[in-house]
Amino acid sequence: MTYLLQLYSFIPFYIIKKYIIACLWVIKQLRIIRYLALPIIIFTFMFCSWGSSVQAQQQTAYIPLIPASGPPGTVVTVSGSNFPAADSVLVKFDGTSEGRAYANGGSWSMSFSVPAVSTAVPHIVNAFGSLFASSQPFTVIPRITSNVSSGAVGSAVTLTGAGFAFNDSDVITFDNQPLDASVTVAANGSWTSKITVPEAAAGMHSLGAYGSMTQAADVTPLPFAVTAVLTL
């Protein structure tokens, strides 16, 4: 039944009208028009009205994303309205199922976490209902994290990147200055590197990263505190 509704929504009305006229002509030739005319008229009216409703739903379905951008791990809420009542909606991110939501009176909402993906390709969130499918783009933003937020000069720090362009060679920076450390981004946009805190005054500094396909300005600086070393 769902397949027939989807197929019907793409049939022009003038074809349906021609089909009905042809049927009426055949019935008239068989001299049974007086018995079937009224049922055919009623059926045609209901069928066309139903089809118009389906087409209107297809045109007005919309699935906003909140937020519409963020690094891997971001919790995104997707919702929809004007879906068929009690419809079962399958939500996917880049073709991978993130779960189902059920329309309550035509509206639904669900949340999911953005998986580890690269920024080098466009990302799409889809919602598949019983009558139609809707989609919205999601922008992945690169992000770096560290195992510690402070350390003395010479101490080791492990940095992790996510949402970078895959197969790119990224450079790690300290106060916007490149360190002698570079990493190759994995297919899922992630990387891990160990660095040594360079000579710097005690206080707040920043860590960053960039590559040939990722600008330094696209990566939010990671605050890092250099601690003083007390010597006797």
mmCIF file of N, CA, C and O in Angstrom, residues 55-92:
data_model
loop_
_atom_site.group_PDB
_atom_site.id
_atom_site.type_symbol
_atom_site.label_atom_id
_atom_site.label_comp_id
_atom_site.label_asym_id
_atom_site.label_seq_id
_atom_site.Cartn_x
_atom_site.Cartn_y
_atom_site.Cartn_z
ATOM 1 N N GLN A 55 0.852 14.627 -1.598
ATOM 2 C CA GLN A 55 1.787 15.533 -2.239
ATOM 3 C C GLN A 55 2.093 16.733 -1.358
ATOM 4 O O GLN A 55 3.223 17.210 -1.288
ATOM 5 N N ALA A 56 1.079 17.246 -0.646
ATOM 6 C CA ALA A 56 1.287 18.395 0.246
ATOM 7 C C ALA A 56 2.239 18.018 1.372
ATOM 8 O O ALA A 56 3.110 18.788 1.758
ATOM 9 N N GLN A 57 2.061 16.766 1.910
ATOM 10 C CA GLN A 57 2.952 16.327 2.976
ATOM 11 C C GLN A 57 4.391 16.232 2.482
ATOM 12 O O GLN A 57 5.329 16.597 3.180
ATOM 13 N N GLN A 58 4.582 15.750 1.265
ATOM 14 C CA GLN A 58 5.920 15.623 0.727
ATOM 15 C C GLN A 58 6.574 16.987 0.570
ATOM 16 O O GLN A 58 7.769 17.134 0.746
ATOM 17 N N GLN A 59 5.814 18.003 0.259
ATOM 18 C CA GLN A 59 6.361 19.327 0.022
ATOM 19 C C GLN A 59 6.676 20.060 1.321
ATOM 20 O O GLN A 59 7.540 20.928 1.341
ATOM 21 N N THR A 60 5.973 19.731 2.416
ATOM 22 C CA THR A 60 6.130 20.511 3.644
ATOM 23 C C THR A 60 6.977 19.807 4.704
ATOM 24 O O THR A 60 7.264 20.402 5.724
ATOM 25 N N ALA A 61 7.351 18.536 4.484
ATOM 26 C CA ALA A 61 8.162 17.830 5.473
ATOM 27 C C ALA A 61 9.518 18.518 5.624
ATOM 28 O O ALA A 61 10.181 18.839 4.651
ATOM 29 N N TYR A 62 9.940 18.732 6.865
ATOM 30 C CA TYR A 62 11.184 19.453 7.140
ATOM 31 C C TYR A 62 11.791 18.900 8.414
ATOM 32 O O TYR A 62 11.087 18.641 9.391
ATOM 33 N N ILE A 63 13.122 18.687 8.422
ATOM 34 C CA ILE A 63 13.782 18.129 9.609
ATOM 35 C C ILE A 63 14.937 19.043 10.045
ATOM 36 O O ILE A 63 16.066 18.872 9.618
ATOM 37 N N PRO A 64 14.683 20.020 10.900
ATOM 38 C CA PRO A 64 15.761 20.888 11.387
ATOM 39 C C PRO A 64 16.715 20.125 12.296
ATOM 40 O O PRO A 64 16.319 19.198 13.005
ATOM 41 N N LEU A 65 17.995 20.532 12.263
ATOM 42 C CA LEU A 65 19.018 19.944 13.118
ATOM 43 C C LEU A 65 19.485 20.977 14.139
ATOM 44 O O LEU A 65 19.773 22.117 13.777
ATOM 45 N N ILE A 66 19.580 20.588 15.400
ATOM 46 C CA ILE A 66 20.058 21.483 16.452
ATOM 47 C C ILE A 66 21.124 20.751 17.260
ATOM 48 O O ILE A 66 20.816 19.797 17.974
ATOM 49 N N PRO A 67 22.400 21.176 17.117
ATOM 50 C CA PRO A 67 22.919 22.172 16.171
ATOM 51 C C PRO A 67 23.105 21.558 14.785
ATOM 52 O O PRO A 67 23.018 20.335 14.631
ATOM 53 N N ALA A 68 23.406 22.408 13.809
ATOM 54 C CA ALA A 68 23.620 21.935 12.437
ATOM 55 C C ALA A 68 25.101 21.756 12.121
ATOM 56 O O ALA A 68 25.449 21.433 10.985
ATOM 57 N N SER A 69 25.962 21.972 13.119
ATOM 58 C CA SER A 69 27.399 21.778 12.930
ATOM 59 C C SER A 69 28.038 21.472 14.280
ATOM 60 O O SER A 69 27.477 21.797 15.335
ATOM 61 N N GLY A 70 29.223 20.857 14.237
ATOM 62 C CA GLY A 70 29.926 20.540 15.467
ATOM 63 C C GLY A 70 30.936 19.434 15.238
ATOM 64 O O GLY A 70 30.938 18.783 14.180
ATOM 65 N N PRO A 71 31.806 19.188 16.190
ATOM 66 C CA PRO A 71 32.813 18.130 16.066
ATOM 67 C C PRO A 71 32.193 16.757 16.315
ATOM 68 O O PRO A 71 31.062 16.654 16.808
ATOM 69 N N PRO A 72 32.909 15.682 15.975
ATOM 70 C CA PRO A 72 32.427 14.343 16.337
ATOM 71 C C PRO A 72 32.150 14.250 17.828
ATOM 72 O O PRO A 72 32.884 14.796 18.641
ATOM 73 N N GLY A 73 31.086 13.559 18.180
ATOM 74 C CA GLY A 73 30.675 13.462 19.573
ATOM 75 C C GLY A 73 29.585 14.445 19.946
ATOM 76 O O GLY A 73 28.966 14.318 21.007
ATOM 77 N N THR A 74 29.321 15.425 19.070
ATOM 78 C CA THR A 74 28.263 16.395 19.334
ATOM 79 C C THR A 74 26.901 15.699 19.370
ATOM 80 O O THR A 74 26.602 14.862 18.528
ATOM 81 N N VAL A 75 26.080 16.037 20.357
ATOM 82 C CA VAL A 75 24.726 15.496 20.433
ATOM 83 C C VAL A 75 23.803 16.380 19.587
ATOM 84 O O VAL A 75 23.669 17.569 19.847
ATOM 85 N N VAL A 76 23.207 15.783 18.569
ATOM 86 C CA VAL A 76 22.333 16.508 17.644
ATOM 87 C C VAL A 76 20.885 16.068 17.860
ATOM 88 O O VAL A 76 20.599 14.871 17.983
ATOM 89 N N THR A 77 19.999 17.030 17.910
ATOM 90 C CA THR A 77 18.566 16.744 18.006
ATOM 91 C C THR A 77 17.930 17.021 16.655
ATOM 92 O O THR A 77 18.057 18.116 16.115
ATOM 93 N N VAL A 78 17.277 16.024 16.100
ATOM 94 C CA VAL A 78 16.582 16.165 14.824
ATOM 95 C C VAL A 78 15.095 15.949 15.077
ATOM 96 O O VAL A 78 14.703 15.090 15.857
ATOM 97 N N SER A 79 14.273 16.745 14.432
ATOM 98 C CA SER A 79 12.831 16.648 14.634
ATOM 99 C C SER A 79 12.114 16.821 13.304
ATOM 100 O O SER A 79 12.705 17.238 12.304
ATOM 101 N N GLY A 80 10.855 16.485 13.298
ATOM 102 C CA GLY A 80 10.067 16.604 12.076
ATOM 103 C C GLY A 80 8.619 16.918 12.389
ATOM 104 O O GLY A 80 8.130 16.666 13.491
ATOM 105 N N SER A 81 7.932 17.496 11.420
ATOM 106 C CA SER A 81 6.519 17.794 11.544
ATOM 107 C C SER A 81 5.833 17.511 10.215
ATOM 108 O O SER A 81 6.493 17.334 9.188
ATOM 109 N N ASN A 82 4.508 17.461 10.248
ATOM 110 C CA ASN A 82 3.691 17.171 9.068
ATOM 111 C C ASN A 82 3.912 15.764 8.529
ATOM 112 O O ASN A 82 3.623 15.486 7.362
ATOM 113 N N PHE A 83 4.439 14.874 9.379
ATOM 114 C CA PHE A 83 4.543 13.473 9.008
ATOM 115 C C PHE A 83 3.202 12.787 9.289
ATOM 116 O O PHE A 83 2.402 13.282 10.103
ATOM 117 N N PRO A 84 2.915 11.652 8.669
ATOM 118 C CA PRO A 84 1.683 10.923 8.982
ATOM 119 C C PRO A 84 1.628 10.565 10.465
ATOM 120 O O PRO A 84 2.650 10.239 11.070
ATOM 121 N N ALA A 85 0.448 10.625 11.056
ATOM 122 C CA ALA A 85 0.287 10.320 12.470
ATOM 123 C C ALA A 85 0.746 8.894 12.767
ATOM 124 O O ALA A 85 0.472 7.963 12.006
ATOM 125 N N ALA A 86 1.475 8.736 13.866
ATOM 126 C CA ALA A 86 1.991 7.449 14.333
ATOM 127 C C ALA A 86 2.974 6.825 13.345
ATOM 128 O O ALA A 86 3.210 5.616 13.366
ATOM 129 N N ASP A 87 3.583 7.639 12.494
ATOM 130 C CA ASP A 87 4.538 7.133 11.521
ATOM 131 C C ASP A 87 5.837 6.712 12.220
ATOM 132 O O ASP A 87 6.249 7.303 13.211
ATOM 133 N N SER A 88 6.484 5.682 11.718
ATOM 134 C CA SER A 88 7.781 5.237 12.218
ATOM 135 C C SER A 88 8.854 5.841 11.317
ATOM 136 O O SER A 88 8.900 5.556 10.117
ATOM 137 N N VAL A 89 9.728 6.670 11.886
ATOM 138 C CA VAL A 89 10.722 7.418 11.113
ATOM 139 C C VAL A 89 12.124 6.889 11.426
ATOM 140 O O VAL A 89 12.541 6.865 12.582
ATOM 141 N N LEU A 90 12.826 6.472 10.391
ATOM 142 C CA LEU A 90 14.196 5.973 10.541
ATOM 143 C C LEU A 90 15.175 7.111 10.266
ATOM 144 O O LEU A 90 15.132 7.732 9.209
ATOM 145 N N VAL A 91 16.054 7.400 11.239
ATOM 146 C CA VAL A 91 17.030 8.480 11.103
ATOM 147 C C VAL A 91 18.401 7.873 10.812
ATOM 148 O O VAL A 91 18.830 6.930 11.488
ATOM 149 N N LYS A 92 19.085 8.418 9.790
ATOM 150 C CA LYS A 92 20.407 7.938 9.416
ATOM 151 C C LYS A 92 21.387 9.098 9.306
ATOM 152 O O LYS A 92 21.003 10.208 8.947
#
